[in-house]
Short mmCIF file of C-alpha atoms and ligand atoms in Angstrom, two decimals:
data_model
loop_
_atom_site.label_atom_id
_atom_site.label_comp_id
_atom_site.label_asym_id
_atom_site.label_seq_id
_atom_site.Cartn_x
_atom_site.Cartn_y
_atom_site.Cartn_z
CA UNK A 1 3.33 16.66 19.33
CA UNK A 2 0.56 15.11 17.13
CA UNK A 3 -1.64 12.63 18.81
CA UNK A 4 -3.59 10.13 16.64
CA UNK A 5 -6.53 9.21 17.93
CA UNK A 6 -6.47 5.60 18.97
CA UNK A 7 -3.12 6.56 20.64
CA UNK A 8 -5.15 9.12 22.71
CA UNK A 9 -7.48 6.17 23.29
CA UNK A 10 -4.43 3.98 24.13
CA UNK A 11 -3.01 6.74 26.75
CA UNK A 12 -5.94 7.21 28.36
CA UNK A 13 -7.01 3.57 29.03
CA UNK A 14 -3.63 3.18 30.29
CA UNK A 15 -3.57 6.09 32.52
CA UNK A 16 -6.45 4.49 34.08
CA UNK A 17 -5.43 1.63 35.03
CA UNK A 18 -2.36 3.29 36.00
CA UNK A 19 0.37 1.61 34.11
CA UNK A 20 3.28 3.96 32.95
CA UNK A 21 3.27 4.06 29.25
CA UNK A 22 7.06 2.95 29.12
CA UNK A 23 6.70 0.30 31.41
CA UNK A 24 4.10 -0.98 29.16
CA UNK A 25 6.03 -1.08 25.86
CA UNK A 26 8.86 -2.37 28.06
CA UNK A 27 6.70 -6.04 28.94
CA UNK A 28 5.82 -6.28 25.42
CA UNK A 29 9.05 -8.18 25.14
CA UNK A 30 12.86 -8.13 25.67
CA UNK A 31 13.71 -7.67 22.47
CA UNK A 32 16.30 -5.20 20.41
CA UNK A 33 16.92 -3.21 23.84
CA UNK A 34 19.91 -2.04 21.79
CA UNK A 35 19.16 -1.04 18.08
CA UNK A 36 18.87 -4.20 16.30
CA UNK A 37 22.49 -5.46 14.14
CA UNK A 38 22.32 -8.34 11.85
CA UNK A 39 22.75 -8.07 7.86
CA UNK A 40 19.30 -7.63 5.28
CA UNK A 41 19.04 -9.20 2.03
CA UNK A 42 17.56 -6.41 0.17
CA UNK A 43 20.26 -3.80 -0.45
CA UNK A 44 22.34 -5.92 -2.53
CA UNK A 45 20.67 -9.05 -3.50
CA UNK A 46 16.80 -7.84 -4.46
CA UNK A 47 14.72 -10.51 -6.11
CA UNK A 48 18.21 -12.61 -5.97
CA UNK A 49 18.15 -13.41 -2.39
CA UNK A 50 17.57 -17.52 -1.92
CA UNK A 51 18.23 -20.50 0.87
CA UNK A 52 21.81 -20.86 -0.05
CA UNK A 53 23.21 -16.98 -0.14
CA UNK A 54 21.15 -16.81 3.35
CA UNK A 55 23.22 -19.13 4.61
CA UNK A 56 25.87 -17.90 2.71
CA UNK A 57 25.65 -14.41 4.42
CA UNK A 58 25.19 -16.28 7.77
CA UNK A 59 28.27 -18.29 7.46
CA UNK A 60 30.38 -15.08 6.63
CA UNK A 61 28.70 -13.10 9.63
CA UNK A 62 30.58 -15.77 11.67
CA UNK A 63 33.72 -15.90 9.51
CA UNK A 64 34.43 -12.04 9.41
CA UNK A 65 34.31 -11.31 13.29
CA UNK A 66 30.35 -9.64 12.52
CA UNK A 67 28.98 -11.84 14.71
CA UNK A 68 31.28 -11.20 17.31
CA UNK A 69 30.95 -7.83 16.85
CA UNK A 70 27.13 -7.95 17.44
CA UNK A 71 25.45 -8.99 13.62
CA UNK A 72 22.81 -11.23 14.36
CA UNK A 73 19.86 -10.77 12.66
CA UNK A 74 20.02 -12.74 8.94
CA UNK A 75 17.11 -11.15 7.47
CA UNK A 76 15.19 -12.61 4.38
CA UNK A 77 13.03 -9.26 2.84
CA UNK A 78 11.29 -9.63 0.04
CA UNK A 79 10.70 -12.23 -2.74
CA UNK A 80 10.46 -15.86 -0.26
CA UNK A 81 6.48 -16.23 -0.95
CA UNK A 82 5.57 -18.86 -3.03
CA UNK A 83 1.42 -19.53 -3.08
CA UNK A 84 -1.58 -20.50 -0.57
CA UNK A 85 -2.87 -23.67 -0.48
CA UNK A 86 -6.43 -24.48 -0.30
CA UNK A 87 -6.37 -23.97 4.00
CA UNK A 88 -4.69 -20.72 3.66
CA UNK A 89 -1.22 -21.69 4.65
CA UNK A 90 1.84 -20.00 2.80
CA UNK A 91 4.47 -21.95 1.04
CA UNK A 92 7.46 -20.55 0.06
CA UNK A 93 8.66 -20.51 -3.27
CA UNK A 94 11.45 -22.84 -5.06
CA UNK A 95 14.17 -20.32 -3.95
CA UNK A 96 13.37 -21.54 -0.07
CA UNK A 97 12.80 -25.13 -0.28
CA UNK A 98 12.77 -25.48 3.89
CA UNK A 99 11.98 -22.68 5.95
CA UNK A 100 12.56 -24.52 9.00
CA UNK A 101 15.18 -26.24 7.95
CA UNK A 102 16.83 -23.04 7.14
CA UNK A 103 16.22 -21.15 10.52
CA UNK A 104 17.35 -24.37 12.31
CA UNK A 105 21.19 -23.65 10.09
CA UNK A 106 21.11 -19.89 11.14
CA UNK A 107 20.61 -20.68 14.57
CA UNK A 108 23.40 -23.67 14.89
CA UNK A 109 25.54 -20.97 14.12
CA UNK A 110 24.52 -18.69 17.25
CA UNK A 111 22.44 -16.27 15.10
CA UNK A 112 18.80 -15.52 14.34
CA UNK A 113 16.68 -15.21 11.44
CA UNK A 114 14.15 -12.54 10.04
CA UNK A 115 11.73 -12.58 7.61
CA UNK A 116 9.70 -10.09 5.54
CA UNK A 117 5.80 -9.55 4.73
CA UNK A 118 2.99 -6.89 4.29
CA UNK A 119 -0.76 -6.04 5.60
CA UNK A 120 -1.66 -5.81 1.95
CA UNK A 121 -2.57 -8.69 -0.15
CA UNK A 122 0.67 -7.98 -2.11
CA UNK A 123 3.99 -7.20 -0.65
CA UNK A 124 6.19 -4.26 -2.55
CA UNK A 125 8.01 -7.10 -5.02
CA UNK A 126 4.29 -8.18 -5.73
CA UNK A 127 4.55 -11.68 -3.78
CA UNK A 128 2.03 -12.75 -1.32
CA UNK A 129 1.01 -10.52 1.61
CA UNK A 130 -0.46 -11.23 4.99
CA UNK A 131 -4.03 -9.47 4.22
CA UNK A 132 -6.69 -11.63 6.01
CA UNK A 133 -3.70 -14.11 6.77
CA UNK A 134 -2.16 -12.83 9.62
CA UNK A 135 -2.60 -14.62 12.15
CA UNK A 136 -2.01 -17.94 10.73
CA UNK A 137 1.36 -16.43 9.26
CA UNK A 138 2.48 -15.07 12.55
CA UNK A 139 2.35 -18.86 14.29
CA UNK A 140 3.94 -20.30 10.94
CA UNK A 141 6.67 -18.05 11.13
CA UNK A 142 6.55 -18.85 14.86
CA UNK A 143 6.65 -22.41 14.23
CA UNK A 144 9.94 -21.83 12.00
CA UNK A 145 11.76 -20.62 14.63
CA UNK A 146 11.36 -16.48 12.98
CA UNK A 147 12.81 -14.37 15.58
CA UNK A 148 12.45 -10.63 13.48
CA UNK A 149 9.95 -9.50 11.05
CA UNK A 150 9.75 -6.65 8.70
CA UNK A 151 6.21 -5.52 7.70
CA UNK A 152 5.94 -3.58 4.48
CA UNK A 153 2.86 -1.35 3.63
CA UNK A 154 3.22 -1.28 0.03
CA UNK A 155 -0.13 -2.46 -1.35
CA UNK A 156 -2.21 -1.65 1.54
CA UNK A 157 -2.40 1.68 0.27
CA UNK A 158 -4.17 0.95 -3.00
CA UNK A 159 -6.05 -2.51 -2.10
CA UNK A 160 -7.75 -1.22 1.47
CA UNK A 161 -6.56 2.28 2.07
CA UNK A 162 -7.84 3.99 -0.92
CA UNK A 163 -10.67 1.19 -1.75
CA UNK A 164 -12.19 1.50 1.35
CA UNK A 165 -12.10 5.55 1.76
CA UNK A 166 -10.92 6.85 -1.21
CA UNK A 167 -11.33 10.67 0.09
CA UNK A 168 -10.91 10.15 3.97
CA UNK A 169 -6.94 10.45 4.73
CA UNK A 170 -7.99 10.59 8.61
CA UNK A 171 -9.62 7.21 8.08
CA UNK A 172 -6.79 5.83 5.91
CA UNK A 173 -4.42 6.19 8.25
CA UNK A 174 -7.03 4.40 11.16
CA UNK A 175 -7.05 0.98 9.18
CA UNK A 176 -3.07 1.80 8.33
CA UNK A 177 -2.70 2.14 12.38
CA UNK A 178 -5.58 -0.71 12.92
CA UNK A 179 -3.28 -3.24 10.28
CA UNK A 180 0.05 -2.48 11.97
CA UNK A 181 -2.01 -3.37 15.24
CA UNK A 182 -2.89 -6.77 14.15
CA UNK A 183 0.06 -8.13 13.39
CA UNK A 184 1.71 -6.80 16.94
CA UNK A 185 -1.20 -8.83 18.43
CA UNK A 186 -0.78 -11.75 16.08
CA UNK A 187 3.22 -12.08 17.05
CA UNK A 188 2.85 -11.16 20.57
CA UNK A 189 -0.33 -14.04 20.87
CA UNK A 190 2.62 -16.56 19.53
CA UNK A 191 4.78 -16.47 22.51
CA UNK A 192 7.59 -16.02 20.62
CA UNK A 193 9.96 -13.09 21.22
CA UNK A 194 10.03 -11.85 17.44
CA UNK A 195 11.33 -8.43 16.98
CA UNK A 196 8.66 -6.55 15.16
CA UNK A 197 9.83 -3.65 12.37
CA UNK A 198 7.16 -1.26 10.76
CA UNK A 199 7.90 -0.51 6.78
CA UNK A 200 5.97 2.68 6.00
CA UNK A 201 8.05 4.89 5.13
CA UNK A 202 6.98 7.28 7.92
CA UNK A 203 3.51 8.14 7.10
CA UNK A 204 1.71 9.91 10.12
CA UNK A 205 4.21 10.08 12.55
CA UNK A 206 5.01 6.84 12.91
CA UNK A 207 7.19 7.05 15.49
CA UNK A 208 4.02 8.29 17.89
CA UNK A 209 2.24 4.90 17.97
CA UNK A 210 4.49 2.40 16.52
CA UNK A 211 5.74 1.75 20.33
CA UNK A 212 2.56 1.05 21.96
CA UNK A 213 1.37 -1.53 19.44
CA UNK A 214 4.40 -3.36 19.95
CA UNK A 215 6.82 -1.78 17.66
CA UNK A 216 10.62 -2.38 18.24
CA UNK A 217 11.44 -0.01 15.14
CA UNK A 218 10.34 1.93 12.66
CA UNK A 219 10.98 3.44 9.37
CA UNK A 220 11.05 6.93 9.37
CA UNK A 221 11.44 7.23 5.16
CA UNK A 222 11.77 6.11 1.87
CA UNK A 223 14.16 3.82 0.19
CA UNK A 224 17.80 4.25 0.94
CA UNK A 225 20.08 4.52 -2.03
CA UNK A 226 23.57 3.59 -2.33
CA UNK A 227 24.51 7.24 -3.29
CA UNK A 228 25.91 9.64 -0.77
CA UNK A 229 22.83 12.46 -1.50
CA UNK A 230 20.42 9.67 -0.28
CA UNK A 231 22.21 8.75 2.79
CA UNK A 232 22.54 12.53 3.79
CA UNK A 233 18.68 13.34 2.42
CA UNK A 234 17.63 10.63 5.37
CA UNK A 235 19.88 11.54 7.94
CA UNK A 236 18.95 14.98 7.49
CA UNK A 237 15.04 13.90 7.93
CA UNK A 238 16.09 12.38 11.62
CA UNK A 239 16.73 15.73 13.15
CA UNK A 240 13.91 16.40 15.68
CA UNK A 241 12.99 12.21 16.07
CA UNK A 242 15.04 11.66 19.01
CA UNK A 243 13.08 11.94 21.59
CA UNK A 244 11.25 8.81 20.40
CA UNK A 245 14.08 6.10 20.69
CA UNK A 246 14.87 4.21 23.39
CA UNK A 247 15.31 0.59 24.49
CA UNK A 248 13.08 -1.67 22.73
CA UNK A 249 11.51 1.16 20.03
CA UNK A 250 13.80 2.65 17.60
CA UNK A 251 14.32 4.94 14.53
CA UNK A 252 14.74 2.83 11.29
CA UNK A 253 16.60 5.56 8.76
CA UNK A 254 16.66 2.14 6.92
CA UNK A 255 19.34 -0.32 6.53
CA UNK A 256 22.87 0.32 5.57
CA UNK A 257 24.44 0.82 2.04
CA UNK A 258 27.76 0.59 3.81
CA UNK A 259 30.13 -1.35 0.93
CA UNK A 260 27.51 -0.62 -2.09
CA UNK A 261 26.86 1.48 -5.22
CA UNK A 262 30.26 3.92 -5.52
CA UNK A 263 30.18 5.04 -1.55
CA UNK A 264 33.49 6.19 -1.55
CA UNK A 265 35.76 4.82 2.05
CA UNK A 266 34.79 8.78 3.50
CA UNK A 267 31.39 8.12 2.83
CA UNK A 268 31.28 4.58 3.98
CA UNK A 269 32.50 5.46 7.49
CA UNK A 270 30.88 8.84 7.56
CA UNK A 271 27.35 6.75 6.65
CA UNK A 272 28.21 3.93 9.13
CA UNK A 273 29.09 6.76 12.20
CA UNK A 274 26.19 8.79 11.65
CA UNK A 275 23.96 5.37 11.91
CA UNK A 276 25.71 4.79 14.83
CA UNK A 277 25.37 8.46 16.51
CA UNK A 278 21.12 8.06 15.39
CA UNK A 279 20.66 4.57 17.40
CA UNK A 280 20.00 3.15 14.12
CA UNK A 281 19.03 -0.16 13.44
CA UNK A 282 22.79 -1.71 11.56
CA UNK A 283 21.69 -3.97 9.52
CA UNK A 284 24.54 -4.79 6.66
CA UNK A 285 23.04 -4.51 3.11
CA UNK A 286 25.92 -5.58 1.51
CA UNK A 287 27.52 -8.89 -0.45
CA UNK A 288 29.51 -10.53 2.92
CA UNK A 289 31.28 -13.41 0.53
CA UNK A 290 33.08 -11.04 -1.37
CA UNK A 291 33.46 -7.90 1.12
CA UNK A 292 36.25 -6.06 0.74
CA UNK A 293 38.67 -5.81 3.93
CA UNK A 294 38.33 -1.84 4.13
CA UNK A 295 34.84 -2.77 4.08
CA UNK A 296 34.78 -5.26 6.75
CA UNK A 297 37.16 -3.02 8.67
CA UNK A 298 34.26 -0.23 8.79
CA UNK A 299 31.59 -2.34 9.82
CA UNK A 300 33.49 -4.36 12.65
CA UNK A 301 34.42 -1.05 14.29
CA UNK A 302 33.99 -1.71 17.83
CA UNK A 303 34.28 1.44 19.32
CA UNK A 304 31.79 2.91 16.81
CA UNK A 305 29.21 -0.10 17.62
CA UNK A 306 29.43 0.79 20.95
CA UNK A 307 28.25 3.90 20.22
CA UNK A 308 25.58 2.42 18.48
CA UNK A 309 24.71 -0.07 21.31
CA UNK A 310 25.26 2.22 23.94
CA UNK A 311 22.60 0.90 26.82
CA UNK A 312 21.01 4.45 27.18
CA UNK A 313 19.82 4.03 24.25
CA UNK A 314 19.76 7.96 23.85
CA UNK A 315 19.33 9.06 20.24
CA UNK A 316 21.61 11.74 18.94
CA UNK A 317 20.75 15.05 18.20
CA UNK A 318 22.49 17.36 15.21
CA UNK A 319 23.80 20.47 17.21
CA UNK A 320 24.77 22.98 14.86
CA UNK A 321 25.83 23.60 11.10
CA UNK A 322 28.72 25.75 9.99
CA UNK A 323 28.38 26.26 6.49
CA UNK A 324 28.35 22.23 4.68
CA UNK A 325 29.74 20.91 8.32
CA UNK A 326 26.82 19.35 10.61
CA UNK A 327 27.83 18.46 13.78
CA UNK A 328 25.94 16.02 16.10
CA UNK A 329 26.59 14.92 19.63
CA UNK A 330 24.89 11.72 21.43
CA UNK A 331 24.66 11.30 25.64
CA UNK A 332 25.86 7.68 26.43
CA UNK A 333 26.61 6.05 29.69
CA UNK A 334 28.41 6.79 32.56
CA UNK A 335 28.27 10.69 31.03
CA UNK A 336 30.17 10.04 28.47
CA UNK A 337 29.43 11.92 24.97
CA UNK A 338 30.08 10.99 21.25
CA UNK A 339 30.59 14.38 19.06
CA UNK A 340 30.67 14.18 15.13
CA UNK A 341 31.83 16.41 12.96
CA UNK A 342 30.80 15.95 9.12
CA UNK A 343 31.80 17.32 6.33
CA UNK A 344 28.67 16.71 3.73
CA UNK A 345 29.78 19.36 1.03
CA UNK A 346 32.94 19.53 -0.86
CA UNK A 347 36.49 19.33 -0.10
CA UNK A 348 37.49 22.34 1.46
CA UNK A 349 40.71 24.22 1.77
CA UNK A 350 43.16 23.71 3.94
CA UNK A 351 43.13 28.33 4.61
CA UNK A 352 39.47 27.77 5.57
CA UNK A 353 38.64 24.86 7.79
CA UNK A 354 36.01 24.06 10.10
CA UNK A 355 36.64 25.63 13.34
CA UNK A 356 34.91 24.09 16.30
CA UNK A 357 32.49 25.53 18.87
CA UNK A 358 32.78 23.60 21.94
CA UNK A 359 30.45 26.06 24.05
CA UNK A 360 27.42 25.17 21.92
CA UNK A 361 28.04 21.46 22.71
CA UNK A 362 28.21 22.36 26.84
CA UNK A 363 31.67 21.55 26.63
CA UNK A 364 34.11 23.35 28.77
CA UNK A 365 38.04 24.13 28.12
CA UNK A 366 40.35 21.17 26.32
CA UNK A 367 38.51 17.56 26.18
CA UNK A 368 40.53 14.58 26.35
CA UNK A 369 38.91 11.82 23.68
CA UNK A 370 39.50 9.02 21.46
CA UNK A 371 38.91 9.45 17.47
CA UNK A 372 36.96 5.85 16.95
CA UNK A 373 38.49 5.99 13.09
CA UNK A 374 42.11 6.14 13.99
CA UNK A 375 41.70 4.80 16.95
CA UNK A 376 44.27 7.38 18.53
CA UNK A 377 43.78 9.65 21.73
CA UNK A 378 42.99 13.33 21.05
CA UNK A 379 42.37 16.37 22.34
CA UNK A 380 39.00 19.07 20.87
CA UNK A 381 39.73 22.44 22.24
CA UNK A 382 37.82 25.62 21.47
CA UNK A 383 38.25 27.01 18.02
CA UNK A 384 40.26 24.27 16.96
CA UNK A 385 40.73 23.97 13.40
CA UNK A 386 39.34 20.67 11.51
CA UNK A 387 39.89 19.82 8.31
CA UNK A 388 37.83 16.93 6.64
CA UNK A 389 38.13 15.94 3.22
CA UNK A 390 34.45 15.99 1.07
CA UNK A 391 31.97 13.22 3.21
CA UNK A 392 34.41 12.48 5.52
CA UNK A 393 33.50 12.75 9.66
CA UNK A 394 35.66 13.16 12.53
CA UNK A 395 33.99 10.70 15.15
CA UNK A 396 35.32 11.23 19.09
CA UNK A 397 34.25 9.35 22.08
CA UNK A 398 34.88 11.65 25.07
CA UNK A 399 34.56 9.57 27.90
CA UNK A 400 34.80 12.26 30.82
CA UNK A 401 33.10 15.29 29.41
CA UNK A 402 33.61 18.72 30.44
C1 GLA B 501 10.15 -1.56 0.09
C2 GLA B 501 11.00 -1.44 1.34
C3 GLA B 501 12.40 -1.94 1.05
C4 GLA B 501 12.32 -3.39 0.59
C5 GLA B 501 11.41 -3.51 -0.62
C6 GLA B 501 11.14 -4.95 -1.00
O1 GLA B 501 10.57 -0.72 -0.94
O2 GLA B 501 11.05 -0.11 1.79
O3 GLA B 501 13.22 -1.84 2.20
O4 GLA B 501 11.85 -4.19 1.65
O5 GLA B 501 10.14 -2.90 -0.35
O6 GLA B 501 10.25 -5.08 -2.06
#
């Protein structure tokens, strides 16, 4: 494991005063002690996103069962900042004519409202960062009843990172680390619970320090794409990032793209279980007014949440691949196990399936389960035969392991 430097700095000052380092993270707040669900703006709406779809989206978290089924975060991302005025404070733009106003709407209807900015002095769209700002933001968003907030690098990189040591990566990532810093100070001085998500994309091992400067979750890559190479690019990238999640600090393989682009149903469901098995963050990309039922159907899976929310909070881990079939198992409560099987090359024939191992999952002899899609008992022996069409995953809760 790489240690950064002011994480070494961190460890030891802790040590000395003899506070465990996960009791520490733990007081930062009570927040997302399960991955985070709600719905983002981004993924389908861009630049489009304004006051009325936000409300929009949170009146159809409450009319579809989401919010019952555990959506609560309505996230604004980019593309709310309007200008400065003369003392520094940001307005929001014409699309957001009351902030406050607006978070008062989401929360009369039992859920909670996010919001999106950057350390740079532009965020990715180009709209106003938080660069010499930050504290003053962090109490305004405070003061609008914000209760999550996404903070994008973007043009940190060029405006400070670069500027300020154009040939010094080492020292880049210091005022990257030192940035990210503020801002947990900034929300945490507001008194506010405020889940706080890191947009980097990654960059140096994020998931090392993001934690202990008051991270709940961070992004481990790029941009996810509505296409089905995308999805499996980034949950391919996850393998190995486990051991970092856990209540309150989380892997962000970024939100979902569940019901956008051409994701076919197999790769819907195969996209929304393997988000569940990872302890993702599920945050809903998609258009809620005009989801389509087999849509809604995928995302209000209960049995999968729970997966997803299981109160372990233990990340899981890809086990082995058989040719184009990955498959993954997660460790959840009361020693129960969730195994996935996923098909993510082509349809295959029915003379040559998949035949499962069960010994290299540590499973013993005939398992008695439940397949979350069909919702039917069934039984994984050794060898068994599987057949899964192209993209599709066979998703079983087993609740007394062998
Ligand atoms: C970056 C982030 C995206 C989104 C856009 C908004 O690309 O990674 O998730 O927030 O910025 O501009």
């Amino acid at each position: 494991m790489r240690v950064s430097a002011s994480m070494f700095l961190t460890v030891l000052a802790l040590a000395a005063v003899g506070i465990p380092l996960n009791t520490r993270a733990q007081s930062a707040g009570a927040v997302a002690q399960t991955p985070p669900m709600g719905w983002n703006s981004w993924n389908y709406f861009a630049e489009k996103v304004d006051d009325k779809g936000v409300r929009a989206a949170a009146d159809q978290l409450v009319a579809t069962g989401m919010k019952d089924a555990g959506y609560i975060y309505v996230n604004i991302d980019d593309t709310w900042q309007g200008k400065r005025d003369a003392s520094g404070v940001l307005h929001p733009n014409e699309k957001f004519p009351d902030m406050k106003a607006l978070a008062d709407y989401v929360h009369s209807k039992g859920l909670k409202l996010g919001i999106y900015s950057g350390p740079g002095p532009q965020t990715c769209a180009r709209y106003e960062g938080s660069l010499g700002h930050e504290e003053q933001d962090a109490k305004m968003y405070a003061d609008w009843g914000i209760d999550y907030l996404k903070y994008d690098l973007c043009s940190f990189r060029e405006a400070v990172m670069a500027k300020q040591s154009p040939n010094d990566k080492a020292a880049q990532m210091k005022m990257m680390i030192a940035a990210y810093e503020k801002m947990g100070k900034a929300l945490k001085a507001t008194g506010r619970p405020i889940v706080y998500s890191l947009c980097q994309y990654g960059w140096d091992a994020v998931w090392e320090w993001a934690p202990e400067l008051g991270g709940n979750l961070w992004r481990t890559t790029g941009d996810i794409q509505p296409r089905w190479q995308s999805i499996y690019d980034i949950l391919s990238q996850q393998e190995g990032l486990e051991a970092y999640a856990g209540p309150g600090h989380w892997n962000d393989p970024d939100m979902l793209e569940v019901g956008n682009g051409k994701l076919t149903l197999a790769e819907n469901r195969a996209h929304f279980s393997m988000w569940a098995m990872l302890a993702a963050p599920l945050l809903a990309g998609n258009d809620l007014p005009n989801m389509k039922p087999e849509v809604k159907a995928i995302l209000t899976n209960k049995d999968v949440i729970a997966i997803n929310q299981d109160a372990m909070g233990k990340q899981g881990r890809r086990v082995y691949s058989d040719g184009e079939v990955d498959v993954w198992e997660r460790d959840l409560s009361g020693g129960a196990k969730a195994v996935a099987v996923l098909n993510a090359g082509s349809d295959r024939v029915s003379t040559h399936p998949f035949h499962l191992n069960l010994g290299k999952l540590g499973l013993h002899g005939a398992q008695s389960g439940k397949d979350l899609w069909t919702g039917k008992s069934v039984q994984l022996s050794d060898g068994m035969p599987i057949e899964l069409a192209s993209h599709d995953i066979l998703l079983v809760r087993i609740d007394a392991p062998k």
